[in-house]
Amino acid sequence: MRTLLSLSFVGLICTTAVAGNCPNSRPVQNTSPQRVAYYHPAPPAAASKKSTQADIVDTAVKAGSFKTLVAAVKAAGLVDALKSDGPFTVFAPTDKAFANLPEGTVANLLKPENKKTLQAILKYHVVAGQVAAKDVVKLSKAKTLQGDDVAIAVADGKVKLNDANVVKTDIVCSNGIIHVIDAVILPPEKNQQASTTSSAKADVVDTAVAAGSFKTLVAAVQAAGLVETLKGDGPFTVFAPTDQAFAKLPKGTVEDLLKPENREQLQAILTYHVVPGRVMAADVVKLKSAKTVNGESVSIAVDDGKVRIDEATVVKADIECGNGVIHVIDAVILP
C-alpha cells in the first residue's frame, strides 16, 4: 500500500503566468470570445539584434536552485535545444520538487538507458512560444513540446500546472521565459513514453518503505503475504494509512492482526484499502464509491474541500508510483 504523495514530477519554474517581454515572443491567440482555452504557438520572428540577457539554460544555472533540472537537461541531451532561438516557455521544477520524488527516481532517470523517458518528461515542461503569466492564467491547457497537453487551472489566486503549483513567474530570458513550479509533472499515462516513465519509478511497496511513515502498513503487507501482489504490474490505487492512523486502533489490535492465525482477516482489511486501476485525486472527487480489491466498496465524499474515504480523511494525494498511485489517509478503514 502506498502513501499518496502528489508527485508532480519534473516541474521547473512556474506559478502564475509570465509577462512576455523576451525577444521573439508571441501573444496568446484567443479561441473563444470569453476565454483563451488553448495556446497555439506562432513561429518566432527573427530577432533584430542579439539580446544581452542569458538564455534559459544559463539562467537556470545561475539561479542555483535548479541543479537537478540542469543535470537532467544535460543527461537528456537537450542543452543545445534549450539554448537555441526558441522562444520557449519553461515550467521549471526546483531542486526541492525533484527531491519530493520517490527515492531513486532521479538516479534512474539519469541513466543512459532511460534517456528517451527523461527527454519526454523534460519536454512536457516546455511550451513553444513565450507565454507570460498574464496570458497563462487565461488558458485551460497548453500543448507541450512532448506532444501532450498540460492542464492549467486558477483557483484562489494560485495557478496550477496539472498538480504542480506555480510559485514564481516571468523570469525573462533571451530565448523565452521561465515559470517556477513546486513539483515535477508527468505526461498522461495513456502516452507510451509516460508508461515508460512509470517503470522508472519505485513500485507501491518500495515507495511506502522509502517514505518511512508507513512502517506498520508495510509490516502488515508482509504478514499478509501481499508484497508480491502489490509489486506486480497493477496498476493499483492505494489508500494508505499512516503509522499514526494504525496507532489510533484499540490497544493490541495491530499485534493480533499480525498473528499467522489472523492472516485472512488481515488480507481482507488491507485489500479493502486498494482499488484496481490508477485513480488520481481529480477523478476520486468525482466518485461516490469505488469497488476495492477486497470485493466491497468504499464510500467517497467531499466536504469543505476535504475528501473522505469511509470515515478516513485523505491528507495527501497523488503519490505516483511505477505501478499505481497512493493517497494517504488518517485512519484505518474496515470492510
GROMACS .gro file of C-alpha atoms in nm:
model
  335
    1MET     CA    1   0.000   0.000   0.000
    2ARG     CA    2   0.142   0.334  -0.062
    3THR     CA    3   0.142   0.685   0.057
    4LEU     CA    4  -0.039   0.923  -0.160
    5LEU     CA    5   0.214   1.178  -0.232
    6SER     CA    6   0.118   1.417  -0.506
    7LEU     CA    7   0.411   1.373  -0.703
    8SER     CA    8   0.408   1.613  -0.989
    9PHE     CA    9   0.747   1.513  -1.129
   10VAL     CA   10   0.968   1.735  -1.333
   11GLY     CA   11   0.821   2.089  -1.281
   12LEU     CA   12   1.075   2.373  -1.327
   13ILE     CA   13   0.963   2.723  -1.277
   14CYS     CA   14   0.602   2.815  -1.282
   15THR     CA   15   0.320   2.974  -1.077
   16THR     CA   16   0.114   3.246  -1.214
   17ALA     CA   17   0.189   3.334  -1.568
   18VAL     CA   18   0.460   3.519  -1.739
   19ALA     CA   19   0.469   3.869  -1.872
   20GLY     CA   20   0.621   3.822  -2.213
   21ASN     CA   21   0.890   4.076  -2.264
   22CYS     CA   22   1.157   3.848  -2.404
   23PRO     CA   23   1.255   3.873  -2.765
   24ASN     CA   24   1.080   3.656  -3.017
   25SER     CA   25   0.767   3.644  -2.804
   26ARG     CA   26   0.424   3.580  -2.947
   27PRO     CA   27   0.088   3.670  -2.794
   28VAL     CA   28  -0.159   3.402  -2.694
   29GLN     CA   29  -0.431   3.354  -2.952
   30ASN     CA   30  -0.786   3.350  -2.823
   31THR     CA   31  -1.001   3.055  -2.927
   32SER     CA   32  -1.322   3.195  -2.783
   33PRO     CA   33  -1.459   3.541  -2.720
   34GLN     CA   34  -1.471   3.491  -2.344
   35ARG     CA   35  -1.163   3.291  -2.253
   36VAL     CA   36  -0.849   3.156  -2.407
   37ALA     CA   37  -0.886   2.781  -2.392
   38TYR     CA   38  -0.574   2.673  -2.573
   39TYR     CA   39  -0.234   2.809  -2.666
   40HIS     CA   40  -0.130   2.785  -3.031
   41PRO     CA   41   0.235   2.889  -3.070
   42ALA     CA   42   0.319   3.110  -3.366
   43PRO     CA   43   0.652   3.078  -3.546
   44PRO     CA   44   0.910   3.312  -3.389
   45ALA     CA   45   1.026   3.618  -3.577
   46ALA     CA   46   1.396   3.667  -3.621
   47ALA     CA   47   1.550   3.890  -3.355
   48SER     CA   48   1.682   4.215  -3.489
   49LYS     CA   49   1.980   4.209  -3.258
   50LYS     CA   50   2.128   3.975  -3.005
   51SER     CA   51   1.987   4.006  -2.655
   52THR     CA   52   2.217   4.077  -2.363
   53GLN     CA   53   2.004   3.852  -2.139
   54ALA     CA   54   2.110   3.498  -2.054
   55ASP     CA   55   1.931   3.211  -2.226
   56ILE     CA   56   1.706   2.963  -2.042
   57VAL     CA   57   1.983   2.715  -1.961
   58ASP     CA   58   2.232   2.974  -1.835
   59THR     CA   59   1.959   3.147  -1.634
   60ALA     CA   60   1.873   2.819  -1.461
   61VAL     CA   61   2.240   2.751  -1.389
   62LYS     CA   62   2.293   3.097  -1.236
   63ALA     CA   63   1.981   3.068  -1.020
   64GLY     CA   64   2.142   2.785  -0.820
   65SER     CA   65   1.808   2.627  -0.724
   66PHE     CA   66   1.772   2.415  -1.038
   67LYS     CA   67   2.078   2.192  -1.013
   68THR     CA   68   1.880   1.870  -1.062
   69LEU     CA   69   1.691   2.016  -1.356
   70VAL     CA   70   2.012   2.131  -1.521
   71ALA     CA   71   2.171   1.789  -1.467
   72ALA     CA   72   1.861   1.628  -1.621
   73VAL     CA   73   1.871   1.860  -1.924
   74LYS     CA   74   2.237   1.767  -1.979
   75ALA     CA   75   2.171   1.392  -1.937
   76ALA     CA   76   1.882   1.415  -2.184
   77GLY     CA   77   2.098   1.594  -2.442
   78LEU     CA   78   1.865   1.894  -2.452
   79VAL     CA   79   2.113   2.172  -2.369
   80ASP     CA   80   2.159   2.290  -2.728
   81ALA     CA   81   1.784   2.279  -2.793
   82LEU     CA   82   1.709   2.499  -2.491
   83LYS     CA   83   1.989   2.740  -2.582
   84SER     CA   84   1.851   2.788  -2.934
   85ASP     CA   85   1.645   3.086  -3.052
   86GLY     CA   86   1.310   2.949  -2.935
   87PRO     CA   87   1.128   3.120  -2.784
   88PHE     CA   88   1.023   2.871  -2.513
   89THR     CA   89   0.811   2.885  -2.202
   90VAL     CA   90   0.959   2.657  -1.936
   91PHE     CA   91   0.774   2.541  -1.626
   92ALA     CA   92   1.080   2.466  -1.414
   93PRO     CA   93   1.071   2.238  -1.106
   94THR     CA   94   1.308   2.334  -0.826
   95ASP     CA   95   1.561   2.102  -0.663
   96LYS     CA   96   1.312   2.063  -0.379
   97ALA     CA   97   1.048   1.949  -0.628
   98PHE     CA   98   1.277   1.676  -0.758
   99ALA     CA   99   1.367   1.577  -0.401
  100ASN     CA  100   0.999   1.503  -0.336
  101LEU     CA  101   1.003   1.221  -0.592
  102PRO     CA  102   1.026   0.863  -0.464
  103GLU     CA  103   1.379   0.767  -0.362
  104GLY     CA  104   1.589   0.651  -0.656
  105THR     CA  105   1.364   0.805  -0.924
  106VAL     CA  106   1.602   1.080  -1.032
  107ALA     CA  107   1.903   0.847  -1.027
  108ASN     CA  108   1.716   0.602  -1.251
  109LEU     CA  109   1.609   0.869  -1.497
  110LEU     CA  110   1.965   0.998  -1.532
  111LYS     CA  111   2.088   0.658  -1.653
  112PRO     CA  112   2.176   0.646  -2.028
  113GLU     CA  113   1.923   0.367  -2.089
  114ASN     CA  114   1.641   0.596  -1.971
  115LYS     CA  115   1.738   0.892  -2.191
  116LYS     CA  116   1.420   0.884  -2.403
  117THR     CA  117   1.200   0.872  -2.095
  118LEU     CA  118   1.386   1.166  -1.943
  119GLN     CA  119   1.355   1.364  -2.266
  120ALA     CA  120   0.979   1.306  -2.273
  121ILE     CA  121   0.939   1.426  -1.915
  122LEU     CA  122   1.151   1.737  -1.964
  123LYS     CA  123   0.979   1.831  -2.290
  124TYR     CA  124   0.646   1.804  -2.106
  125HIS     CA  125   0.763   2.104  -1.902
  126VAL     CA  126   0.818   2.319  -2.212
  127VAL     CA  127   0.569   2.507  -2.430
  128ALA     CA  128   0.662   2.666  -2.764
  129GLY     CA  129   0.649   3.046  -2.766
  130GLN     CA  130   0.684   3.298  -2.487
  131VAL     CA  131   0.375   3.290  -2.263
  132ALA     CA  132   0.381   3.542  -1.980
  133ALA     CA  133   0.193   3.486  -1.655
  134LYS     CA  134  -0.084   3.727  -1.754
  135ASP     CA  135  -0.154   3.505  -2.056
  136VAL     CA  136  -0.107   3.171  -1.880
  137VAL     CA  137  -0.398   3.248  -1.646
  138LYS     CA  138  -0.628   3.284  -1.948
  139LEU     CA  139  -0.562   2.928  -2.064
  140SER     CA  140  -0.718   2.597  -1.966
  141LYS     CA  141  -0.442   2.394  -2.130
  142ALA     CA  142  -0.134   2.423  -2.349
  143LYS     CA  143   0.039   2.183  -2.586
  144THR     CA  144   0.392   2.092  -2.475
  145LEU     CA  145   0.697   2.005  -2.684
  146GLN     CA  146   0.645   1.646  -2.571
  147GLY     CA  147   0.320   1.640  -2.767
  148ASP     CA  148   0.064   1.612  -2.487
  149ASP     CA  149  -0.133   1.891  -2.323
  150VAL     CA  150  -0.065   2.024  -1.975
  151ALA     CA  151  -0.374   2.131  -1.778
  152ILE     CA  152  -0.387   2.487  -1.642
  153ALA     CA  153  -0.618   2.600  -1.364
  154VAL     CA  154  -0.651   2.911  -1.150
  155ALA     CA  155  -0.805   2.885  -0.801
  156ASP     CA  156  -0.787   3.128  -0.509
  157GLY     CA  157  -0.533   3.336  -0.696
  158LYS     CA  158  -0.299   3.038  -0.745
  159VAL     CA  159  -0.204   2.881  -1.077
  160LYS     CA  160  -0.167   2.504  -1.115
  161LEU     CA  161   0.001   2.307  -1.392
  162ASN     CA  162  -0.155   1.962  -1.359
  163ASP     CA  163  -0.088   1.906  -0.986
  164ALA     CA  164   0.206   2.145  -0.954
  165ASN     CA  165   0.178   2.499  -0.817
  166VAL     CA  166   0.340   2.792  -0.990
  167VAL     CA  167   0.550   2.960  -0.719
  168LYS     CA  168   0.734   3.223  -0.924
  169THR     CA  169   0.665   3.369  -1.266
  170ASP     CA  170   0.800   3.573  -1.555
  171ILE     CA  171   1.171   3.504  -1.531
  172VAL     CA  172   1.260   3.654  -1.867
  173CYS     CA  173   1.546   3.505  -2.070
  174SER     CA  174   1.696   3.587  -2.409
  175ASN     CA  175   1.512   3.296  -2.572
  176GLY     CA  176   1.198   3.266  -2.364
  177ILE     CA  177   1.054   3.279  -2.016
  178ILE     CA  178   1.059   3.061  -1.704
  179HIS     CA  179   0.782   2.997  -1.453
  180VAL     CA  180   0.891   2.807  -1.141
  181ILE     CA  181   0.680   2.513  -1.017
  182ASP     CA  182   0.691   2.313  -0.694
  183ALA     CA  183   0.656   1.963  -0.841
  184VAL     CA  184   0.767   1.753  -1.135
  185ILE     CA  185   0.479   1.691  -1.377
  186LEU     CA  186   0.437   1.381  -1.593
  187PRO     CA  187   0.283   1.322  -1.936
  188PRO     CA  188  -0.057   1.143  -1.940
  189GLU     CA  189  -0.039   0.773  -1.858
  190LYS     CA  190  -0.202   0.683  -2.190
  191ASN     CA  191   0.111   0.807  -2.360
  192GLN     CA  192   0.362   0.531  -2.422
  193GLN     CA  193   0.652   0.746  -2.310
  194ALA     CA  194   0.472   0.820  -1.986
  195SER     CA  195   0.423   0.449  -1.929
  196THR     CA  196   0.795   0.402  -1.966
  197THR     CA  197   0.841   0.678  -1.714
  198SER     CA  198   0.630   0.492  -1.461
  199SER     CA  199   0.855   0.191  -1.486
  200ALA     CA  200   1.148   0.409  -1.381
  201LYS     CA  201   0.970   0.493  -1.055
  202ALA     CA  202   0.953   0.279  -0.743
  203ASP     CA  203   0.651   0.050  -0.707
  204VAL     CA  204   0.381   0.093  -0.442
  205VAL     CA  205   0.559  -0.119  -0.181
  206ASP     CA  206   0.904   0.035  -0.226
  207THR     CA  207   0.755   0.386  -0.224
  208ALA     CA  208   0.586   0.315   0.111
  209VAL     CA  209   0.909   0.173   0.254
  210ALA     CA  210   1.110   0.476   0.138
  211ALA     CA  211   0.858   0.720   0.288
  212GLY     CA  212   0.932   0.596   0.640
  213SER     CA  213   0.586   0.686   0.775
  214PHE     CA  214   0.417   0.358   0.679
  215LYS     CA  215   0.616   0.107   0.883
  216THR     CA  216   0.306  -0.055   1.030
  217LEU     CA  217   0.139  -0.077   0.691
  218VAL     CA  218   0.449  -0.234   0.535
  219ALA     CA  219   0.471  -0.485   0.824
  220ALA     CA  220   0.104  -0.571   0.771
  221VAL     CA  221   0.150  -0.618   0.396
  222GLN     CA  222   0.440  -0.854   0.466
  223ALA     CA  223   0.247  -1.051   0.731
  224ALA     CA  224  -0.050  -1.082   0.493
  225GLY     CA  225   0.170  -1.217   0.213
  226LEU     CA  226   0.070  -0.934  -0.021
  227VAL     CA  227   0.415  -0.795  -0.105
  228GLU     CA  228   0.447  -0.969  -0.442
  229THR     CA  229   0.090  -0.876  -0.534
  230LEU     CA  230   0.147  -0.507  -0.468
  231LYS     CA  231   0.479  -0.515  -0.651
  232GLY     CA  232   0.302  -0.654  -0.958
  233ASP     CA  233   0.210  -0.462  -1.273
  234GLY     CA  234  -0.119  -0.333  -1.135
  235PRO     CA  235  -0.193  -0.051  -1.162
  236PHE     CA  236  -0.329  -0.004  -0.808
  237THR     CA  237  -0.475   0.289  -0.620
  238VAL     CA  238  -0.382   0.255  -0.253
  239PHE     CA  239  -0.547   0.445   0.031
  240ALA     CA  240  -0.256   0.417   0.273
  241PRO     CA  241  -0.300   0.469   0.649
  242THR     CA  242   0.000   0.623   0.825
  243ASP     CA  243   0.166   0.480   1.135
  244GLN     CA  244  -0.034   0.734   1.336
  245ALA     CA  245  -0.355   0.600   1.181
  246PHE     CA  246  -0.273   0.246   1.296
  247ALA     CA  247  -0.181   0.379   1.642
  248LYS     CA  248  -0.541   0.503   1.680
  249LEU     CA  249  -0.674   0.147   1.675
  250PRO     CA  250  -0.763  -0.014   2.012
  251LYS     CA  251  -0.459  -0.138   2.201
  252GLY     CA  252  -0.346  -0.481   2.086
  253THR     CA  253  -0.540  -0.473   1.758
  254VAL     CA  254  -0.237  -0.449   1.530
  255GLU     CA  255  -0.048  -0.717   1.725
  256ASP     CA  256  -0.345  -0.954   1.693
  257LEU     CA  257  -0.384  -0.893   1.322
  258LEU     CA  258  -0.016  -0.967   1.258
  259LYS     CA  259  -0.051  -1.319   1.406
  260PRO     CA  260  -0.037  -1.602   1.147
  261GLU     CA  261  -0.380  -1.731   1.252
  262ASN     CA  262  -0.537  -1.395   1.157
  263ARG     CA  263  -0.376  -1.374   0.813
  264GLU     CA  264  -0.703  -1.397   0.616
  265GLN     CA  265  -0.863  -1.124   0.824
  266LEU     CA  266  -0.558  -0.902   0.772
  267GLN     CA  267  -0.568  -0.966   0.397
  268ALA     CA  268  -0.935  -0.864   0.387
  269ILE     CA  269  -0.862  -0.537   0.568
  270LEU     CA  270  -0.558  -0.449   0.356
  271THR     CA  271  -0.725  -0.527   0.022
  272TYR     CA  272  -1.014  -0.303   0.131
  273HIS     CA  273  -0.763  -0.017   0.107
  274VAL     CA  274  -0.681  -0.095  -0.258
  275VAL     CA  275  -0.879  -0.008  -0.572
  276PRO     CA  276  -0.786  -0.155  -0.912
  277GLY     CA  277  -0.651   0.095  -1.163
  278ARG     CA  278  -0.475   0.429  -1.128
  279VAL     CA  279  -0.733   0.674  -0.989
  280MET     CA  280  -0.589   1.023  -0.942
  281ALA     CA  281  -0.730   1.273  -0.692
  282ALA     CA  282  -0.902   1.469  -0.970
  283ASP     CA  283  -1.104   1.157  -1.052
  284VAL     CA  284  -1.155   1.038  -0.693
  285VAL     CA  285  -1.354   1.351  -0.607
  286LYS     CA  286  -1.600   1.274  -0.886
  287LEU     CA  287  -1.690   0.936  -0.734
  288LYS     CA  288  -1.939   0.842  -0.462
  289SER     CA  289  -1.792   0.495  -0.413
  290ALA     CA  290  -1.528   0.263  -0.552
  291LYS     CA  291  -1.504  -0.115  -0.556
  292THR     CA  292  -1.195  -0.243  -0.377
  293VAL     CA  293  -0.980  -0.549  -0.438
  294ASN     CA  294  -1.149  -0.689  -0.128
  295GLY     CA  295  -1.477  -0.701  -0.322
  296GLU     CA  296  -1.659  -0.446  -0.106
  297SER     CA  297  -1.700  -0.080  -0.199
  298VAL     CA  298  -1.563   0.218  -0.006
  299SER     CA  299  -1.775   0.531   0.015
  300ILE     CA  300  -1.627   0.860  -0.111
  301ALA     CA  301  -1.744   1.207  -0.010
  302VAL     CA  302  -1.614   1.562  -0.043
  303ASP     CA  303  -1.691   1.802   0.242
  304ASP     CA  304  -1.543   2.150   0.292
  305GLY     CA  305  -1.272   2.073   0.039
  306LYS     CA  306  -1.171   1.753   0.220
  307VAL     CA  307  -1.204   1.407   0.070
  308ARG     CA  308  -1.327   1.125   0.291
  309ILE     CA  309  -1.291   0.753   0.227
  310ASP     CA  310  -1.546   0.592   0.459
  311GLU     CA  311  -1.455   0.757   0.794
  312ALA     CA  312  -1.095   0.840   0.699
  313THR     CA  313  -0.974   1.174   0.557
  314VAL     CA  314  -0.731   1.196   0.269
  315VAL     CA  315  -0.437   1.402   0.397
  316LYS     CA  316  -0.208   1.371   0.095
  317ALA     CA  317  -0.287   1.266  -0.260
  318ASP     CA  318  -0.135   1.161  -0.591
  319ILE     CA  319   0.188   0.996  -0.479
  320GLU     CA  320   0.266   0.834  -0.812
  321CYS     CA  321   0.446   0.501  -0.823
  322GLY     CA  322   0.569   0.278  -1.102
  323ASN     CA  323   0.261   0.056  -1.070
  324GLY     CA  324  -0.002   0.289  -0.934
  325VAL     CA  325  -0.079   0.582  -0.707
  326ILE     CA  326  -0.100   0.632  -0.331
  327HIS     CA  327  -0.339   0.857  -0.140
  328VAL     CA  328  -0.255   0.894   0.230
  329ILE     CA  329  -0.538   0.864   0.484
  330ASP     CA  330  -0.551   0.939   0.857
  331ALA     CA  331  -0.738   0.628   0.971
  332VAL     CA  332  -0.761   0.256   0.903
  333ILE     CA  333  -1.085   0.170   0.724
  334LEU     CA  334  -1.264  -0.161   0.772
  335PRO     CA  335  -1.480  -0.370   0.537
   0.00000   0.00000   0.00000
